[in-house]
Short mmCIF file of C-alpha atoms in Angstrom, two decimals:
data_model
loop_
_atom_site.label_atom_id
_atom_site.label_comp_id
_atom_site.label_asym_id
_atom_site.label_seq_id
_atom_site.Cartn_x
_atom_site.Cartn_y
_atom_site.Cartn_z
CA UNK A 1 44.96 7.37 6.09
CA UNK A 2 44.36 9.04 9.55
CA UNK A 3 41.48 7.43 12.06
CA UNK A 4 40.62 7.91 15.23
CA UNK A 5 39.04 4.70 17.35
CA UNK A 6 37.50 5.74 20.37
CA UNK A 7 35.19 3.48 23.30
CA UNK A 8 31.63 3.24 22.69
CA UNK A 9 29.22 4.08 24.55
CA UNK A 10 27.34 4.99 26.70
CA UNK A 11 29.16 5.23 29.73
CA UNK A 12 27.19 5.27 33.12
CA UNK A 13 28.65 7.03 35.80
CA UNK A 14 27.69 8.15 39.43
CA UNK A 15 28.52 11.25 40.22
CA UNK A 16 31.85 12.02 41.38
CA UNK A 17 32.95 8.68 39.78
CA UNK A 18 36.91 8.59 37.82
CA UNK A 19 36.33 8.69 34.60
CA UNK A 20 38.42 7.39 31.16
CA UNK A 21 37.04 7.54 27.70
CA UNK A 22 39.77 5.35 25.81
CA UNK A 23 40.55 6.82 22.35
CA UNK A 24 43.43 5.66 19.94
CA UNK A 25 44.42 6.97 16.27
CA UNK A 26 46.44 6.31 13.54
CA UNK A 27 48.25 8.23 11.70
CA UNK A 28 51.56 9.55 9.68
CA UNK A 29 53.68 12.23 11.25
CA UNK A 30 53.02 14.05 14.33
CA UNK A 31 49.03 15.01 14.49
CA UNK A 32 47.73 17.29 17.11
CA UNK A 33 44.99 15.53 19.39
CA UNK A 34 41.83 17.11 20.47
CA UNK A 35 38.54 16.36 22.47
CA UNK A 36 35.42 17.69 21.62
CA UNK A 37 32.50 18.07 23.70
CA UNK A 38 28.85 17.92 22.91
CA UNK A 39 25.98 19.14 25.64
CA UNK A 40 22.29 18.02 24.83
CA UNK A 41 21.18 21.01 21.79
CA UNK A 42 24.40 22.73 21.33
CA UNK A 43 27.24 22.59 19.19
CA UNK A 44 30.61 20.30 19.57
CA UNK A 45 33.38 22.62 21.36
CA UNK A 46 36.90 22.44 22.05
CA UNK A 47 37.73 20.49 25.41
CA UNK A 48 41.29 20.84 25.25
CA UNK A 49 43.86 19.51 23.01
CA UNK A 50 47.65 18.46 22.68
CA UNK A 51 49.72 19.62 19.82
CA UNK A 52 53.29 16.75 20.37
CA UNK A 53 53.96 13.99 22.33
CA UNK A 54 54.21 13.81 26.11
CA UNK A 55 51.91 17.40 26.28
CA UNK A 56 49.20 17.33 28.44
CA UNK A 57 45.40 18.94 27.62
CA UNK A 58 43.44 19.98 30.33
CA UNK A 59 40.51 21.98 30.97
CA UNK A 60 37.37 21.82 32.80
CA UNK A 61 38.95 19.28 35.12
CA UNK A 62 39.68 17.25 32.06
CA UNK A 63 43.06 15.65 31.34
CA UNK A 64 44.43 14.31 28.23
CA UNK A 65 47.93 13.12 27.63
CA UNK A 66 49.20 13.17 23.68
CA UNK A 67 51.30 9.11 23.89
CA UNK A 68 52.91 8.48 21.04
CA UNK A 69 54.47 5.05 22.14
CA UNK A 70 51.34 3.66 22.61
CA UNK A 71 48.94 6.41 19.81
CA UNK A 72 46.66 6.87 22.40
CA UNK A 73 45.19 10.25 24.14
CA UNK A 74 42.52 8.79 26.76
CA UNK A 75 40.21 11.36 28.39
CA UNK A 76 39.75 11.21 31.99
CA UNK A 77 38.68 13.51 34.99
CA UNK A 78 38.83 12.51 38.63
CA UNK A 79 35.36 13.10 39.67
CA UNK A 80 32.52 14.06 37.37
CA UNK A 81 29.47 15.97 37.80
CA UNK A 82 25.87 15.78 36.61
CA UNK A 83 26.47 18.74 34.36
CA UNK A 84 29.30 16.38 32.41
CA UNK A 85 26.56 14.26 30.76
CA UNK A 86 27.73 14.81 26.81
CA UNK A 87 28.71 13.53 24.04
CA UNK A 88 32.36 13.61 23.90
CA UNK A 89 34.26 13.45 20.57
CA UNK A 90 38.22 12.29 20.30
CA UNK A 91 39.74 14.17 17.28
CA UNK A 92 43.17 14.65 14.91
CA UNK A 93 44.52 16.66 12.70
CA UNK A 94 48.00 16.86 10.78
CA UNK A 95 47.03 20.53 9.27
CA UNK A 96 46.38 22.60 12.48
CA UNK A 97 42.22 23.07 12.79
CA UNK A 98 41.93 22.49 9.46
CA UNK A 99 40.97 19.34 8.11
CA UNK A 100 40.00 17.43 11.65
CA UNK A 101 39.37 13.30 11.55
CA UNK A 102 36.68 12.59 13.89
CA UNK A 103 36.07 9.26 16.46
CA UNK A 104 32.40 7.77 16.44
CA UNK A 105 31.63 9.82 19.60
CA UNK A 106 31.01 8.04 23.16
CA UNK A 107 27.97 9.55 25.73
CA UNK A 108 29.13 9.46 29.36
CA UNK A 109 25.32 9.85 31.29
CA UNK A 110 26.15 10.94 35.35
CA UNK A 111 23.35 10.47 37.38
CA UNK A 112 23.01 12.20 40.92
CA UNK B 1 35.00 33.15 20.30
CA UNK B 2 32.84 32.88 17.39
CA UNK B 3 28.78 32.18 17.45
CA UNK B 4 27.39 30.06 14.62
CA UNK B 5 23.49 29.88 13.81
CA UNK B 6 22.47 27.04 12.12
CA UNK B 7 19.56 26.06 10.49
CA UNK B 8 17.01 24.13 10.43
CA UNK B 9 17.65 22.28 14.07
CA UNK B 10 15.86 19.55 12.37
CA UNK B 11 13.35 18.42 9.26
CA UNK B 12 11.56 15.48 8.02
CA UNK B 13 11.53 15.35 4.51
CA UNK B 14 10.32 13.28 1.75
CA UNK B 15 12.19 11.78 -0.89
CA UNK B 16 12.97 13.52 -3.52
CA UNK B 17 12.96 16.32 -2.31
CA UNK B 18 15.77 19.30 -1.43
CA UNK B 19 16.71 21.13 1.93
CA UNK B 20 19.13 23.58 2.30
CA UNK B 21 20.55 24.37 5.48
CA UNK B 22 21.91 27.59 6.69
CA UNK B 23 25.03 28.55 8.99
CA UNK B 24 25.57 32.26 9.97
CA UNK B 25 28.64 33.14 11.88
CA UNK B 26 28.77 36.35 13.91
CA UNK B 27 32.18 37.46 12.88
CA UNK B 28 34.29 36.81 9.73
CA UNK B 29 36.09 33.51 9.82
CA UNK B 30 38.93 32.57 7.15
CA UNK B 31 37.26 28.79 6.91
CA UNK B 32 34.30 26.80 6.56
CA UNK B 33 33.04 23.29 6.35
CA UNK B 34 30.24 20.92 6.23
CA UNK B 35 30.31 17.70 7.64
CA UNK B 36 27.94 14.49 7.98
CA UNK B 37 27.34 12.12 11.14
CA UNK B 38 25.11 8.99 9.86
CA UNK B 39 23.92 7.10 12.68
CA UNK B 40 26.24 5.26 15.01
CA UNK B 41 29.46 6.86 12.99
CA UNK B 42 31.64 9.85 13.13
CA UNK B 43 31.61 12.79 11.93
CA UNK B 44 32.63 13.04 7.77
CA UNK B 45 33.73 15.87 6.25
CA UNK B 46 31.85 16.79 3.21
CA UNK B 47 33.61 19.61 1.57
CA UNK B 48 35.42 23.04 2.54
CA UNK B 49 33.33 26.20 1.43
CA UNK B 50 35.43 28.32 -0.41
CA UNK B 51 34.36 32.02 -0.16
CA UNK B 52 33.46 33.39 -3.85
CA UNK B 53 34.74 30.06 -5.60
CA UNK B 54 33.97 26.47 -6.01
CA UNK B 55 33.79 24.10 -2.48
CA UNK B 56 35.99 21.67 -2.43
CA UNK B 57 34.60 18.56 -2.09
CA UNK B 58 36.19 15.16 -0.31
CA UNK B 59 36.62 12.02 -1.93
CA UNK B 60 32.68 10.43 -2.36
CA UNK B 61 30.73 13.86 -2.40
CA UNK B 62 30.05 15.48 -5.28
CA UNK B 63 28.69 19.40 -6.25
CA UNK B 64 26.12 17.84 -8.04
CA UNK B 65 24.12 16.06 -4.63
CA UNK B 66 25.53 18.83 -1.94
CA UNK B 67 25.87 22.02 -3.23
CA UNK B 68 27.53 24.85 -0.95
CA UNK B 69 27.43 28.41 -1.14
CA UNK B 70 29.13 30.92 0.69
CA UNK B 71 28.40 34.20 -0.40
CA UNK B 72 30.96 35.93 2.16
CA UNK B 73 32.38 35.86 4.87
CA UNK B 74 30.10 34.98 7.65
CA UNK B 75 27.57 33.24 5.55
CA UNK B 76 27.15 29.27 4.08
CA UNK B 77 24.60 26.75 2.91
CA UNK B 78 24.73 23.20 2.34
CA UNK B 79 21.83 21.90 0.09
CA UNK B 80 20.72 18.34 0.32
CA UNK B 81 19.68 17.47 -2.95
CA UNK B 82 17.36 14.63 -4.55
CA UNK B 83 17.11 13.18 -1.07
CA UNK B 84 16.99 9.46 0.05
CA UNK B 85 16.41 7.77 3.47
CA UNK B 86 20.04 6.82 2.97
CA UNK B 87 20.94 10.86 3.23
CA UNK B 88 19.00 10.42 6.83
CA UNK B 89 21.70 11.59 9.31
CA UNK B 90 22.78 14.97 10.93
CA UNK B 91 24.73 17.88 9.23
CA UNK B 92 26.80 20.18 11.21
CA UNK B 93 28.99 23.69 9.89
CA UNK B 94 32.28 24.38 11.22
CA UNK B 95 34.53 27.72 11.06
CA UNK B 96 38.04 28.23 11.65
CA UNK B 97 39.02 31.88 13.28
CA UNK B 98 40.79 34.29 11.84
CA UNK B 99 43.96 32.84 13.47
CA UNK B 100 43.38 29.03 12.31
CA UNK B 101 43.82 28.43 15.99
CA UNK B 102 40.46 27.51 17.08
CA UNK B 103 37.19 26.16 15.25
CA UNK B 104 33.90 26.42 16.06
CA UNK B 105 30.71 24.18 15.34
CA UNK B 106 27.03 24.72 14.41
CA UNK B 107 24.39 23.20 16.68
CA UNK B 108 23.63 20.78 13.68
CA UNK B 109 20.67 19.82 11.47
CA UNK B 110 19.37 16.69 12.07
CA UNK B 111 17.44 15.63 9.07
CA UNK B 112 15.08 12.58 8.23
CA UNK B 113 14.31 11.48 4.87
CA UNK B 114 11.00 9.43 4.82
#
């Protein structure tokens, strides 16, 4: 069946460090690829996502790039802020937003 | 975008016992589910809420432990039934829009059976 494997955490960054959260799946077909986000008391949201291979996902200063050679759709950003401190989420699905396979989740702490 | 209330943010109960926990969405939305993060792991997905019928429940969850309502459109509730400490772990609600192009997420229950 589907998975998603994603680095564990937590990762401890300065602030306006380069950062990569490694996150690899498995799966049959052609899944779309998401990244959730999770700030201290709120809800996951939608970081950005990737619906076919070579696409990119960006947001926020966020990148993502959907590799199918490799099944892998690493999260990075090029200098990160205090405010980035979250839980972030690596995600597929091969039914749109319907059914979505979740990663264990890795915490990224940025201190000043 | 769509809001989603949900609660209890968190409970302590004993064993034994039931909670059900509530997720209110501020607009109608065609989907919703329930889903389980147990310490350390990722998130599971319980069962889809079907509105007026039956939920549809995945492979090692049954009606009979998590029953779901959802009354309408904008309204669900997972119950935790008969808990254990083994049930200790946090519950989160998730809609899909209108368009099945975006899904939203409840702020999550986190719940501890003692």
């Amino acid at each position: 069946g589907n998975s998603v494997t994603q680095m564990e955490g937590p990762v401890t960054l300065s602030e306006e460090a380069f950062l990569t959260i490694n996150c690899t799946y498995t799966a049959t077909g052609y899944p779309s690829l998401f990244w959730y986000v999770q700030y201290p008391g709120e809800g996951l949201q939608l970081l950005l996502k990737a619906t076919k291979a070579d696409d990119k996902g960006s947001n926020k200063g966020f990148e993502a790039t959907y590799r199918k050679e490799t099944t892998s759709f690493h999260l990075e950003k090029g200098s990160v802020q205090v405010s980035d401190s979250a839980v972030y989420f690596c995600a597929l699905s091969s039914t749109g937003f319907q059914k979505l396979v979740f990663g264990t989740g890795t915490r990224l702490l940025v201190s000043p | 975008s769509a809001v989603i209330s949900q609660k209890p943010s968190r409970d302590i109960c004993q064993r034994g016992t039931s909670l059900t926990i509530q997720c209110q969405v501020d607009s109608q939305v065609t989907m919703m589910f329930w889903y389980r993060q147990q310490p350390g792991q990722s998130l599971t997905l319980i069962a889809t809420a079907n509105q007026g019928s039956e939920a549809t429940y995945e492979s090692g969850f049954v009606i009979d432990k998590f029953p779901i309502s959802r009354p309408n459109l904008t309204f669900s509730t997972l119950t935790v039934s008969n808990m254990s400490p083994e049930d200790s772990s946090i519950y989160l609600c998730r809609a899909l829009g209108p368009s099945n192009t975006e899904a939203f997420f409840g702020q999550g229950t986190r719940l501890t059976v003692v």
